[in-house]
XYZ file of N, CA, C and O in Angstrom:
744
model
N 30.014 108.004 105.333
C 31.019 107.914 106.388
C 31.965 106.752 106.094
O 31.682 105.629 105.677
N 33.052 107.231 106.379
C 34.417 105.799 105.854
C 34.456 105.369 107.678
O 34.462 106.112 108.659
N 34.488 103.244 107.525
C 34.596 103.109 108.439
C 35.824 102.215 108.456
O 36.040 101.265 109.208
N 36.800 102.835 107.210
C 38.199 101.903 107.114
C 39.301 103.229 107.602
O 39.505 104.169 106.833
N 39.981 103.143 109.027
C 40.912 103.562 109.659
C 42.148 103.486 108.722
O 43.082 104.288 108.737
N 42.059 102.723 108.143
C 43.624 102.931 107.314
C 43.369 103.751 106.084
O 44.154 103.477 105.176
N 42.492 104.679 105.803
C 42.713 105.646 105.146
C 43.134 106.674 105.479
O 43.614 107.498 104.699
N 43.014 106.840 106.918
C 43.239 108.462 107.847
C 44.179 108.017 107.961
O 44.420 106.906 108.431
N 44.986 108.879 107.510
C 46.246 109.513 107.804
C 46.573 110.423 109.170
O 46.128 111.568 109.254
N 47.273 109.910 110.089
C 47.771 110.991 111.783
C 49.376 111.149 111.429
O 50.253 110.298 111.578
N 49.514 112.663 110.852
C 50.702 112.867 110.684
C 51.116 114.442 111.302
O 50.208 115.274 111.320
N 52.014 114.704 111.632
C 52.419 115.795 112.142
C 52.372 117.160 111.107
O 53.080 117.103 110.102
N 51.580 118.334 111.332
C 50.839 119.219 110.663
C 52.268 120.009 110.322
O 53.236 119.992 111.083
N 52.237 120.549 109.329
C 53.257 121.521 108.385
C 52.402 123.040 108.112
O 51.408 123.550 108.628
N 53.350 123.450 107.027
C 52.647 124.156 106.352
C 51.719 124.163 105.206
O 51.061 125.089 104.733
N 51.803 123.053 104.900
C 50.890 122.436 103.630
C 49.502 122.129 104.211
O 48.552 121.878 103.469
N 49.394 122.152 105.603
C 48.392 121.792 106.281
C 47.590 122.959 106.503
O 46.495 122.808 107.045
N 48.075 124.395 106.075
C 47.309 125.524 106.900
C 46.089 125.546 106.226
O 45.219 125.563 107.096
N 45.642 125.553 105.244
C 44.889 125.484 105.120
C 42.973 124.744 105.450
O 41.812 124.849 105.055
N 43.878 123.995 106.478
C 42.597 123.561 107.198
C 42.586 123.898 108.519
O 42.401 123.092 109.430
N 42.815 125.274 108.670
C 42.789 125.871 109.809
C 41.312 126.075 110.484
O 40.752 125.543 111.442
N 40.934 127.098 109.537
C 39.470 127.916 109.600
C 38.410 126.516 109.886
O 37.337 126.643 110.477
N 38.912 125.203 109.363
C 38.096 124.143 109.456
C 38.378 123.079 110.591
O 37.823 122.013 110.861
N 39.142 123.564 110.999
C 40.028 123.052 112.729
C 39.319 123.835 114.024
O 38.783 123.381 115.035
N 39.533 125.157 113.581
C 38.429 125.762 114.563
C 36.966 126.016 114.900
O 36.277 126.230 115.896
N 36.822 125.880 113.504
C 34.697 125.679 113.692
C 34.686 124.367 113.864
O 33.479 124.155 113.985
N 35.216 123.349 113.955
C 34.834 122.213 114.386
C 34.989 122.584 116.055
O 34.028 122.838 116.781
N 36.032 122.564 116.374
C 36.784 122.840 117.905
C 35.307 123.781 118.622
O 34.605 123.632 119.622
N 35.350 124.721 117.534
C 34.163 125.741 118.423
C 32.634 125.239 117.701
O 31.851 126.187 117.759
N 32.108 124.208 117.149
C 30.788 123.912 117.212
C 30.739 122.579 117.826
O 29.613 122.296 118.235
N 31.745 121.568 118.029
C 31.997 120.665 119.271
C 31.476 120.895 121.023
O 30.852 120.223 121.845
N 32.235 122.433 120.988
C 31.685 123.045 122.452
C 30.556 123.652 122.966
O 30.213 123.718 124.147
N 29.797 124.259 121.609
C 28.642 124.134 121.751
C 27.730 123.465 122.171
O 27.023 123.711 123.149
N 27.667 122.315 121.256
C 27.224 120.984 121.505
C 27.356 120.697 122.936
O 26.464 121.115 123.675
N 28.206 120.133 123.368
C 28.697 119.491 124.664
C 28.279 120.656 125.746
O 28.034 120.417 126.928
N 28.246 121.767 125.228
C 27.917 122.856 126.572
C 29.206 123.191 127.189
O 29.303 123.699 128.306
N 29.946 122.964 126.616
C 31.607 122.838 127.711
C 32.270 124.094 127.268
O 31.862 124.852 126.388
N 33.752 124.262 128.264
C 34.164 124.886 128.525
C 35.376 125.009 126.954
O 35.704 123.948 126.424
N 35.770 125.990 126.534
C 37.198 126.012 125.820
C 37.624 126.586 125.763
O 36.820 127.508 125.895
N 39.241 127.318 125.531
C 40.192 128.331 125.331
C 40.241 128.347 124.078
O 40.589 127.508 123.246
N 39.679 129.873 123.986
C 39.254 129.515 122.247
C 41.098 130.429 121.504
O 41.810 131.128 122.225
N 41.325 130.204 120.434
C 42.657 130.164 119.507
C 42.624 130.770 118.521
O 41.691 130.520 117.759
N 43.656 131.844 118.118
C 43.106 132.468 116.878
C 43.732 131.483 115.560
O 44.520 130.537 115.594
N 43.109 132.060 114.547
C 43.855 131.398 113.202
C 45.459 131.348 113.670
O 46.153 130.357 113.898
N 45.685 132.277 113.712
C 47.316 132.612 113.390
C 47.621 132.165 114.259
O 48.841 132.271 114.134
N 47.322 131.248 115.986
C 48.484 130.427 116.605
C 48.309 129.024 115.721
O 49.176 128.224 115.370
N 46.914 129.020 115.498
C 47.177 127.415 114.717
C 47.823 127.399 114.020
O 48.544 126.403 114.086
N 48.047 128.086 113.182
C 48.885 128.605 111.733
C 50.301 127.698 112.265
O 50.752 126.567 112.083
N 50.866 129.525 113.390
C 51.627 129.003 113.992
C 52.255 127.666 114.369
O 53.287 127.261 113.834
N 51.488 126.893 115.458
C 51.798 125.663 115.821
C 52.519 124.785 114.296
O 53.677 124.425 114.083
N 51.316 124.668 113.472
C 51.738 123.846 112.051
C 52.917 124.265 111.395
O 53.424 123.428 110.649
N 53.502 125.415 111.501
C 54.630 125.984 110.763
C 55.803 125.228 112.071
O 56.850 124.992 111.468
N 55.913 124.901 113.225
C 56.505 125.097 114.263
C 56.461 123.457 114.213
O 57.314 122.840 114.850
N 55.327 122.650 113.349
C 55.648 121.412 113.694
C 55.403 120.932 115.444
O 56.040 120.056 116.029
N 54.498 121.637 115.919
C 53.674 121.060 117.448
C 52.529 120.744 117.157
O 51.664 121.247 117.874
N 52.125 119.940 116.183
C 50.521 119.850 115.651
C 50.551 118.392 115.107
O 51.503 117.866 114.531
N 49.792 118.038 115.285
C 49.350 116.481 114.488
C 47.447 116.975 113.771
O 46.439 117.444 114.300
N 47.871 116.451 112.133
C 46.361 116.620 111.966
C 46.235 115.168 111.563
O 47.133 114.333 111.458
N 45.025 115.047 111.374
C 44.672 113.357 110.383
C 43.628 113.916 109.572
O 42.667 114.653 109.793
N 44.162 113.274 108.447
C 43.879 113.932 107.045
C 42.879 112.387 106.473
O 43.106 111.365 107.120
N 42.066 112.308 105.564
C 41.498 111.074 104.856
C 41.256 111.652 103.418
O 40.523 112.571 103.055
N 42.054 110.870 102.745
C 41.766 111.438 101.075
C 41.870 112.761 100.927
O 41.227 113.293 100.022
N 42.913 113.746 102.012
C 42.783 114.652 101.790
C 41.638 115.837 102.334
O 41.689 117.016 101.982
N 40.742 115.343 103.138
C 40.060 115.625 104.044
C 40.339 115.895 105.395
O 40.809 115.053 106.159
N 40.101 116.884 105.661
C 40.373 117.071 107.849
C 39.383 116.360 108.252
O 38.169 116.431 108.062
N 40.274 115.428 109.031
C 39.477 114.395 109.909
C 39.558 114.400 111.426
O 38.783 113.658 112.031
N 40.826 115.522 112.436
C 40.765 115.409 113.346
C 42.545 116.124 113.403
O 43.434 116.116 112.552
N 42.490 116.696 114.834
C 43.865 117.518 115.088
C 43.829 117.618 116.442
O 42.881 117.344 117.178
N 45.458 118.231 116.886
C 45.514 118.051 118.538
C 46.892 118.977 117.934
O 47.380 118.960 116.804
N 47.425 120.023 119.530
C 48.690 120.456 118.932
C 49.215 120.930 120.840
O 48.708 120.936 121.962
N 50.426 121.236 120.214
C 51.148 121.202 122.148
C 51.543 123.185 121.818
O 51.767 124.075 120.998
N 51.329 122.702 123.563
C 51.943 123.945 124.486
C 52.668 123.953 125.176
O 52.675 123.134 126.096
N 53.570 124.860 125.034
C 55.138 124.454 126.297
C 54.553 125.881 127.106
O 53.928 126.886 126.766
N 55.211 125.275 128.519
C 54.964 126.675 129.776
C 56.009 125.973 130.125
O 56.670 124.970 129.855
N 55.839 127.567 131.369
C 56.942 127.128 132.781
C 58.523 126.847 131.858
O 59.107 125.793 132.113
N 59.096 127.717 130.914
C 60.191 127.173 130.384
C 60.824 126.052 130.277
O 61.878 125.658 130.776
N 59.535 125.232 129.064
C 59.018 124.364 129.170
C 59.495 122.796 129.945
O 59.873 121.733 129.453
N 59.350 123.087 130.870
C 58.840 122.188 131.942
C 57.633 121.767 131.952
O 57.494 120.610 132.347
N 56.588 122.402 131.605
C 55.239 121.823 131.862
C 55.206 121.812 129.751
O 55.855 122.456 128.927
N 54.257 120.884 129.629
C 53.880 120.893 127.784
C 52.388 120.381 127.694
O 52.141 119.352 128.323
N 51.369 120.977 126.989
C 49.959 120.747 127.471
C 49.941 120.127 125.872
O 50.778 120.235 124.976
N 48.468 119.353 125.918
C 48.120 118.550 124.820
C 47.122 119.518 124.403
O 46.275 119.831 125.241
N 47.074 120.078 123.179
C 45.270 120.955 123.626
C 44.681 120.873 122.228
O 45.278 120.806 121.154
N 43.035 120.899 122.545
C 42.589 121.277 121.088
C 42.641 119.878 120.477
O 43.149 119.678 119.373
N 42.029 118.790 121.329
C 41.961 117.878 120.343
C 40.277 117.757 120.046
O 39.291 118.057 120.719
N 40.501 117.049 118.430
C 38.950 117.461 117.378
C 39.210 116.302 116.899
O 40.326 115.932 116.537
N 37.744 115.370 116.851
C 37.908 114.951 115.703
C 36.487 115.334 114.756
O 35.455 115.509 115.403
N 36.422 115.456 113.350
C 35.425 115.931 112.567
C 34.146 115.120 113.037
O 34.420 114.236 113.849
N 32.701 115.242 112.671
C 31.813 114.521 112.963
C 31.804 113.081 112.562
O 31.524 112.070 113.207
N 32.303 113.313 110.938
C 32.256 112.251 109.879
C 33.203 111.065 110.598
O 32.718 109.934 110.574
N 34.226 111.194 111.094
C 35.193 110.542 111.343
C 35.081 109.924 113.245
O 35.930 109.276 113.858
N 33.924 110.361 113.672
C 33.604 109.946 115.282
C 33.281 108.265 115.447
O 32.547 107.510 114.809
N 34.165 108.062 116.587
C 33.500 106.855 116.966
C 34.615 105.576 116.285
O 34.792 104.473 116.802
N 35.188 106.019 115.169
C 36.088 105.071 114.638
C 37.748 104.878 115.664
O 38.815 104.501 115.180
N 37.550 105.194 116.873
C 39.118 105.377 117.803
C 40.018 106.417 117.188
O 41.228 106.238 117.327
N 39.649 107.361 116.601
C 40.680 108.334 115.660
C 41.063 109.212 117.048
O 42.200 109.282 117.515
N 39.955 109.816 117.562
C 40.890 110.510 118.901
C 41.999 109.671 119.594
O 43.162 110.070 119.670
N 41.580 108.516 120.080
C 42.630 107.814 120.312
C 43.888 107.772 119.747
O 44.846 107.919 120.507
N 44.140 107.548 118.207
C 45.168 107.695 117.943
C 45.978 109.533 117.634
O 47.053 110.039 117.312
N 45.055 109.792 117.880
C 45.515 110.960 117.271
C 46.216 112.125 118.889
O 47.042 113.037 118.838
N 45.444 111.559 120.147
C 45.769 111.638 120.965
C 47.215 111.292 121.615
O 48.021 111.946 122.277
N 47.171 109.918 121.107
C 49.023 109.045 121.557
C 49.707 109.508 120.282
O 50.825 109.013 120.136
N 49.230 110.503 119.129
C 50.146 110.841 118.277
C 50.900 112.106 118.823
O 52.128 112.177 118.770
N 50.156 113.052 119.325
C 50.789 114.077 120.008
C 51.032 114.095 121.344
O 51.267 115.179 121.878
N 51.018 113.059 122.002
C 51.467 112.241 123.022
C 53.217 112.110 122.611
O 54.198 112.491 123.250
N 53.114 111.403 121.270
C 54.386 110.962 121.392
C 55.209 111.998 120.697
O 56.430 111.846 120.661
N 54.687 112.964 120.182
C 55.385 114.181 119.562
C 55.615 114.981 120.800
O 56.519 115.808 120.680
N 55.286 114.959 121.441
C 55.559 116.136 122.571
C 56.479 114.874 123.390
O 56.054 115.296 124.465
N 57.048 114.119 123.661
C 57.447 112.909 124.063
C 58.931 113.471 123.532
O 59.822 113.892 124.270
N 58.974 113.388 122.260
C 59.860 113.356 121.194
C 60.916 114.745 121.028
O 62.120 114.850 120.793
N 59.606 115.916 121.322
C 60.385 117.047 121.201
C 60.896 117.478 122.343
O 62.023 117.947 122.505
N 59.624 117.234 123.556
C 60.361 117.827 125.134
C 60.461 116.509 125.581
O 59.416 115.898 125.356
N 61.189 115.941 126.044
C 61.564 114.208 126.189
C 61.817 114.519 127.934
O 62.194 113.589 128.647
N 61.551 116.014 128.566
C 61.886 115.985 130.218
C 60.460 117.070 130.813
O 60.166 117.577 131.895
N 59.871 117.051 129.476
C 58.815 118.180 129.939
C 57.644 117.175 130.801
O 57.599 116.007 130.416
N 56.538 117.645 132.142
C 55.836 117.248 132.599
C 54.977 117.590 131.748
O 54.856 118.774 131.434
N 53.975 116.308 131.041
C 52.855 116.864 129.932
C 51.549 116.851 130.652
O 51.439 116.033 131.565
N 50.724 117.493 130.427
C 49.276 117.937 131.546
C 48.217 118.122 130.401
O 48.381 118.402 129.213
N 46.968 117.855 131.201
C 46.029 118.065 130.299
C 44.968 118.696 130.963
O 45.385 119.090 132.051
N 43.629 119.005 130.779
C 42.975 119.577 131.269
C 41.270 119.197 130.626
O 40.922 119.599 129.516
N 40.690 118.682 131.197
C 39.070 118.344 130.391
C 38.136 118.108 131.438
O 38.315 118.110 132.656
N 37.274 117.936 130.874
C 36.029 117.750 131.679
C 35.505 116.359 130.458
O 34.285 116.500 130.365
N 35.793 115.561 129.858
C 35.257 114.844 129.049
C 35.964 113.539 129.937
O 37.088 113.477 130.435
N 34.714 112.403 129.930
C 35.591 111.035 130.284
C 36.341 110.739 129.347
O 37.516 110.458 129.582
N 35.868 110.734 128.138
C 36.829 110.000 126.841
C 38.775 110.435 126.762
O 39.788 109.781 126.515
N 38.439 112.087 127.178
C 39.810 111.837 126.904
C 40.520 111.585 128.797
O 41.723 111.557 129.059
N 39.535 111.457 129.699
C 40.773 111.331 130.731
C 40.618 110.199 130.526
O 41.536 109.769 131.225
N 40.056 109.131 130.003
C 40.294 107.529 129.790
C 41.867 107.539 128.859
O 42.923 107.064 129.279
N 41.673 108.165 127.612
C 43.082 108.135 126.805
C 44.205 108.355 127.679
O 45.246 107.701 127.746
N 43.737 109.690 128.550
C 44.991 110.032 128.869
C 45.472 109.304 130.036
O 46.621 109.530 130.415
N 44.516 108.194 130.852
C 45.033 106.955 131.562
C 45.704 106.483 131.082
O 46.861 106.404 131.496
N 45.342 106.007 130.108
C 45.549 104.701 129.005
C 47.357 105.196 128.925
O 48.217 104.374 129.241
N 47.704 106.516 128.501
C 49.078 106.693 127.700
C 49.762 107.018 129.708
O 50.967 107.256 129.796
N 49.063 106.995 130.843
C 49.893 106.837 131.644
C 49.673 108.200 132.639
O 50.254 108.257 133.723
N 48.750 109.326 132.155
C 48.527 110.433 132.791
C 47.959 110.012 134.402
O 47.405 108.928 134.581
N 48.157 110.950 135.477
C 47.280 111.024 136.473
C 46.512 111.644 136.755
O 46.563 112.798 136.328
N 45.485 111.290 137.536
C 44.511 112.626 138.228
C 45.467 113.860 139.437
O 45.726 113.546 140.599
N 45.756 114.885 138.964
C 46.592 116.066 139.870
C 45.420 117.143 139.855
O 44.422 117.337 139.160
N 46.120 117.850 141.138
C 45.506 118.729 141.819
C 45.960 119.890 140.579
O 46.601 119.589 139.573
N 45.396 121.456 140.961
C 45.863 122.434 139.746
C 47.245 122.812 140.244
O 48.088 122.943 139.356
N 47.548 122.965 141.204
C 48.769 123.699 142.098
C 49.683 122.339 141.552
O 50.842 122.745 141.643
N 49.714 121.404 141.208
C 50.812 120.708 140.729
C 51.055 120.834 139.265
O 51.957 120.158 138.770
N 50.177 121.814 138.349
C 50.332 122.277 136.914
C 51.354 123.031 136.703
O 52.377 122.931 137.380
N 51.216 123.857 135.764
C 51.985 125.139 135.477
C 51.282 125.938 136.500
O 50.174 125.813 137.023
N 52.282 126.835 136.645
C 52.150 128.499 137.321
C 52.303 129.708 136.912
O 52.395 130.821 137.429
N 52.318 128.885 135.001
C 52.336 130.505 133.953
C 51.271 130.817 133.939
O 50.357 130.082 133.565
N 51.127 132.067 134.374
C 49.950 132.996 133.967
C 49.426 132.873 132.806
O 48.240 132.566 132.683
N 50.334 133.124 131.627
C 49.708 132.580 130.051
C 48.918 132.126 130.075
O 47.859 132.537 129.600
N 49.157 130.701 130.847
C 48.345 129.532 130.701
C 46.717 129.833 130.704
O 45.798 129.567 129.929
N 46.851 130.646 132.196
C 45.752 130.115 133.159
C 44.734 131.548 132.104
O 43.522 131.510 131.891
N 45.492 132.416 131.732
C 44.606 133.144 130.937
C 43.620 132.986 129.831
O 42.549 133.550 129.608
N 44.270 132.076 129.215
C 43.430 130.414 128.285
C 42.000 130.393 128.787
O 41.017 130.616 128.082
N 41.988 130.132 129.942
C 40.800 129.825 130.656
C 39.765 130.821 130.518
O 38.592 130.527 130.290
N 40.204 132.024 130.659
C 39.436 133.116 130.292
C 38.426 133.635 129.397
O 37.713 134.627 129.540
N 38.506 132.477 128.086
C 37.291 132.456 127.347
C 36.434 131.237 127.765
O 35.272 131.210 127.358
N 36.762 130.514 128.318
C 35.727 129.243 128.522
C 34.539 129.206 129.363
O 34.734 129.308 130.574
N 33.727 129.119 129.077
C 31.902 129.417 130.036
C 32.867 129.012 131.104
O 33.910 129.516 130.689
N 33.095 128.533 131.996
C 33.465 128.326 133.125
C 34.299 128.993 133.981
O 34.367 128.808 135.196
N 34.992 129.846 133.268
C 36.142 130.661 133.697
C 35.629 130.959 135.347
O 36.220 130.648 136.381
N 34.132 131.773 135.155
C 33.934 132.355 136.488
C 33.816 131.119 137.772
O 33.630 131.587 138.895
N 33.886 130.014 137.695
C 34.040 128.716 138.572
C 35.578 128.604 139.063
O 35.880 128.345 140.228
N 36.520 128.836 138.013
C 37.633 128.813 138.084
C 38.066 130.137 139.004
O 38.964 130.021 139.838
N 37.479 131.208 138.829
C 38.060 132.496 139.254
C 37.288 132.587 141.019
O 37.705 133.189 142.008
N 36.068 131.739 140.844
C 35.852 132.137 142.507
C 36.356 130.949 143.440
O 36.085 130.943 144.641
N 37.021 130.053 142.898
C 37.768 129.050 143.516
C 39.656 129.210 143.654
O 40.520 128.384 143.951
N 39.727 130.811 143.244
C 41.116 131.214 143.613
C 42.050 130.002 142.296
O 43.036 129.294 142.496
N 41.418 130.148 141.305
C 42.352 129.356 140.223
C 42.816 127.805 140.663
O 43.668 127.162 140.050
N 41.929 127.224 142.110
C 42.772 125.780 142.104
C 41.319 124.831 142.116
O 41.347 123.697 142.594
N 40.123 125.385 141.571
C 39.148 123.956 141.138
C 38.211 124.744 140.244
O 37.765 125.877 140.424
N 37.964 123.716 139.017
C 37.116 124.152 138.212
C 36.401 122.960 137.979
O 36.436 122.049 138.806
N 35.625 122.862 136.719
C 34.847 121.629 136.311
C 35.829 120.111 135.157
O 35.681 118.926 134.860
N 36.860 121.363 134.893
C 37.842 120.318 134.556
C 38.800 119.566 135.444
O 39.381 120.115 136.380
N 38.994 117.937 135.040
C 40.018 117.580 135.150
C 41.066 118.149 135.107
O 41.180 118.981 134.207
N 42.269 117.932 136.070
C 44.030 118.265 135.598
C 44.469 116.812 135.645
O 44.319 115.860 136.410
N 45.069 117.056 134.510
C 45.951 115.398 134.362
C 47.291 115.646 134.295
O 47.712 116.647 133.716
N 48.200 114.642 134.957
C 49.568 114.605 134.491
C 50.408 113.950 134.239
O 51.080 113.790 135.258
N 50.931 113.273 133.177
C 52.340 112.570 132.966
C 53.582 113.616 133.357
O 53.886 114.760 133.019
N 54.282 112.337 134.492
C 55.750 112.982 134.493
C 56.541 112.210 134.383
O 56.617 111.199 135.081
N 57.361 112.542 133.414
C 58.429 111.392 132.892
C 59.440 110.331 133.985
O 59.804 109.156 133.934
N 59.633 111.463 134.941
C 60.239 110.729 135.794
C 59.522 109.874 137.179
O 59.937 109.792 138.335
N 58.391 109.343 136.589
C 57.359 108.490 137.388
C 57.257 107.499 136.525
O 57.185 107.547 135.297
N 57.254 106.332 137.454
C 57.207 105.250 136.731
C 55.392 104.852 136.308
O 54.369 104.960 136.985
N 55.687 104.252 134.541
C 54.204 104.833 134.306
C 53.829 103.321 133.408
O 54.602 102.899 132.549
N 52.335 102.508 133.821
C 51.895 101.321 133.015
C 50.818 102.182 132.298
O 49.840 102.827 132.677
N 51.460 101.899 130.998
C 50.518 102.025 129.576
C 50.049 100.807 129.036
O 50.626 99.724 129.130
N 48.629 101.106 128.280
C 48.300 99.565 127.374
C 48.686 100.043 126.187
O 48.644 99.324 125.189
C-alpha cells in the first residue's frame, strides 16, 4: 500500500481513462456489498459516457485506479448531483475521497457555476465532506423533481423504503449546496 498522496493523481477523466471502467464499477458494486448499502447501479457505457463528456474525475497512482466520482445534471440543469464516489481498497484511509470529492465539487462548480449541487448517502464520511465543501442537510422535496433521477433509486436495496414513504424519506441523507446561499468552507 503507498502511503505518499503525492503520487495519486485527481484529474478530470477523458477518454484515455475508459479503460478503467469495468474496474470503477466492481469496486462501486463490491463497496456496497460490504457496507450493506443502498446504490444506483450504472452501466459501462454511461461511465464511458461521463469520461468522454469530461463530468468525471478519476485518481490514477502510477497509472493505477485509485478512486473516481462523476456529475449529473437534472431539472435542466438546475439541480447537478455528485455520484459514484470510490475509492479502491489499496488507496483507503489516505483522505483521497476527500480530495477527490472537492475535485468534482469544483468541476461541477466550474461547469454549472448556477446549478444547485445535491447529494444523497447514507455514509457519515461523505456527509462530513460534503459539510466541509458547504452542503446542507435538505428535505427530498427541496431536490430535483426529475423522474430520471428518482428512478436511480430503483436498483438500490432500499428503494422499497423510499417507495412506501411516497418518494420524500429514505435511509439516505439529501444534501445541498446552493450557490446563492451564503456558504463557510474549511
Amino acid at each position: 500500500m503507498t502511503d505518499n498522496m503525492s503520487n495519486i493523481e485527481v484529474i478530470v477523466a477523458s477518454e484515455e481513462h475508459i479503460g478503467y471502467v469495468d474496474e470503477i464499477l466492481d469496486t462501486i458494486n463490491r463497496a456496497a456489498k460490504v457496507r450493506g448499502t443502498g446504490i444506483a447501479k450504472r452501466s459501462p457505457e454511461y461511465v464511458k459516457q461521463k469520461m468522454l463528456e469530461r463530468k468525471a474525475v478519476v485518481a490514477i497512482c502510477d497509472g493505477e485506479f485509485a478512486g473516481f466520482s462523476y456529475i449529473e445534471c437534472w431539472s435542466n440543469k438546475e439541480f447537478v448531483a455528485n455520484s459514484g464516489l470510490i475509492v479502491a481498497d489499496k488507496f483507503r484511509g489516505l483522505g483521497l475521497a476527500t480530495r477527490i470529492k472537492r475535485r468534482i465539487f469544483e468541476l461541477s462548480r466550474e461547469m454549472f457555476p448556477d446549478a444547485k449541487i445535491f447529494s444523497l448517502t447514507t455514509g457519515a464520511a461523505v456527509m462530513k465532506m460534503n459539510h466541509d465543501l458547504g452542503y446542507r442537510p435538505v428535505t427530498f422535496d427541496q431536490l430535483t423533481t426529475d423522474a430520471a433521477f428518482w428512478r436511480g433509486c430503483e436498483s438500490c436495496v432500499n428503494f422499497d423504503i423510499l417507495q412506501r414513504n411516497g418518494g420524500h424519506k429514505c435511509l439516505c441523507t439529501g444534501l445541498l449546496y446552493d450557490p446563492k446561499e451564503p456558504h463557510h468552507t474549511n
